[in-house]
Amino acid sequence: SQILQQKAKEAKQTAEILIKKEENNPNLFLAKTIIDVYLFDIKDARYYINKAKDFNDDSFNADIIKTIDNVISILELDIDKVFKIS
């Protein structure tokens, strides 16, 4: 609800608390990544998208993770990866 209320900093703190309680949940990592992208905290976004990749076992999430990973690459100005986006 914090995300919907545009309380991104509070949402980030809440996500971090939830991740400590559920350390293997790719959906939490994905949510945290989206919050970090919104806050332009690209270093944390990269960290959590990589965690989401490591724990993901859902083909539906794989497409979402790939898209967000590409967005992060653009924000990182990773030119090589940006031009390889498919």
CSV table of C-alpha atoms in Angstrom, one decimal:
chain,number,residue,atom,x,y,z
A,1,SER,CA,0.0,0.0,0.0
A,2,GLN,CA,2.9,2.3,0.6
A,3,ILE,CA,3.9,2.0,-3.1
A,4,LEU,CA,0.4,3.0,-4.2
A,5,GLN,CA,0.4,5.9,-1.8
A,6,GLN,CA,3.7,7.1,-3.4
A,7,LYS,CA,5.6,6.6,-0.2
A,8,ALA,CA,8.6,5.0,-1.9
A,9,LYS,CA,11.1,5.5,0.9
A,10,GLU,CA,8.8,3.9,3.4
A,11,ALA,CA,8.1,1.1,0.9
A,12,LYS,CA,11.8,0.5,0.5
A,13,GLN,CA,12.2,0.1,4.3
A,14,THR,CA,9.2,-2.2,4.5
A,15,ALA,CA,10.5,-4.4,1.6
A,16,GLU,CA,13.9,-4.7,3.4
A,17,ILE,CA,12.2,-5.9,6.6
A,18,LEU,CA,10.1,-8.4,4.6
A,19,ILE,CA,13.2,-9.7,2.7
A,20,LYS,CA,14.9,-10.4,6.1
A,21,LYS,CA,12.0,-12.6,7.0
A,22,GLU,CA,11.7,-14.3,3.6
A,23,GLU,CA,15.2,-14.5,2.2
A,24,ASN,CA,14.4,-16.7,-0.8
A,25,ASN,CA,11.3,-15.1,-2.2
A,26,PRO,CA,11.9,-13.8,-5.8
A,27,ASN,CA,8.7,-11.8,-5.7
A,28,LEU,CA,10.0,-9.7,-2.8
A,29,PHE,CA,13.3,-9.1,-4.6
A,30,LEU,CA,11.3,-8.1,-7.7
A,31,ALA,CA,9.2,-5.6,-5.7
A,32,LYS,CA,12.3,-4.2,-4.0
A,33,THR,CA,14.0,-3.8,-7.4
A,34,ILE,CA,11.0,-1.8,-8.8
A,35,ILE,CA,11.1,0.5,-5.7
A,36,ASP,CA,14.8,1.0,-6.2
A,37,VAL,CA,14.4,1.8,-9.8
A,38,TYR,CA,11.7,4.3,-8.9
A,39,LEU,CA,14.1,5.9,-6.4
A,40,PHE,CA,16.9,5.8,-8.9
A,41,ASP,CA,18.9,3.7,-6.5
A,42,ILE,CA,20.5,1.7,-9.4
A,43,LYS,CA,23.1,-0.1,-7.3
A,44,ASP,CA,20.5,-1.6,-5.1
A,45,ALA,CA,18.2,-2.3,-8.0
A,46,ARG,CA,21.0,-4.3,-9.8
A,47,TYR,CA,21.7,-6.2,-6.6
A,48,TYR,CA,18.0,-7.2,-6.0
A,49,ILE,CA,17.3,-8.0,-9.7
A,50,ASN,CA,20.2,-10.4,-9.6
A,51,LYS,CA,18.8,-12.0,-6.4
A,52,ALA,CA,15.4,-12.3,-8.1
A,53,LYS,CA,17.2,-14.1,-11.0
A,54,ASP,CA,18.9,-16.5,-8.6
A,55,PHE,CA,15.7,-17.5,-6.8
A,56,ASN,CA,13.2,-17.3,-9.6
A,57,ASP,CA,11.6,-20.6,-10.7
A,58,ASP,CA,8.5,-19.1,-12.5
A,59,SER,CA,8.5,-18.6,-16.2
A,60,PHE,CA,6.1,-15.7,-15.9
A,61,ASN,CA,8.4,-13.8,-13.6
A,62,ALA,CA,11.3,-14.6,-16.0
A,63,ASP,CA,9.9,-12.2,-18.6
A,64,ILE,CA,9.3,-9.5,-16.0
A,65,ILE,CA,12.8,-9.9,-14.6
A,66,LYS,CA,14.3,-9.7,-18.0
A,67,THR,CA,12.5,-6.5,-18.8
A,68,ILE,CA,13.4,-4.8,-15.5
A,69,ASP,CA,17.0,-6.0,-15.9
A,70,ASN,CA,17.1,-4.3,-19.3
A,71,VAL,CA,15.7,-1.1,-17.8
A,72,ILE,CA,18.4,-1.2,-15.2
A,73,SER,CA,21.0,-1.7,-17.9
A,74,ILE,CA,19.8,1.4,-19.7
A,75,LEU,CA,20.0,3.4,-16.4
A,76,GLU,CA,23.5,2.1,-15.9
A,77,LEU,CA,24.4,3.2,-19.4
A,78,ASP,CA,25.6,-0.4,-20.1
A,79,ILE,CA,25.8,0.3,-23.9
A,80,ASP,CA,26.8,-3.3,-24.8
A,81,LYS,CA,23.8,-4.8,-23.0
A,82,VAL,CA,21.4,-2.1,-24.2
A,83,PHE,CA,22.0,-2.9,-27.8
A,84,LYS,CA,21.6,-6.6,-27.2
A,85,ILE,CA,18.1,-6.2,-25.7
A,86,SER,CA,15.7,-8.6,-27.5
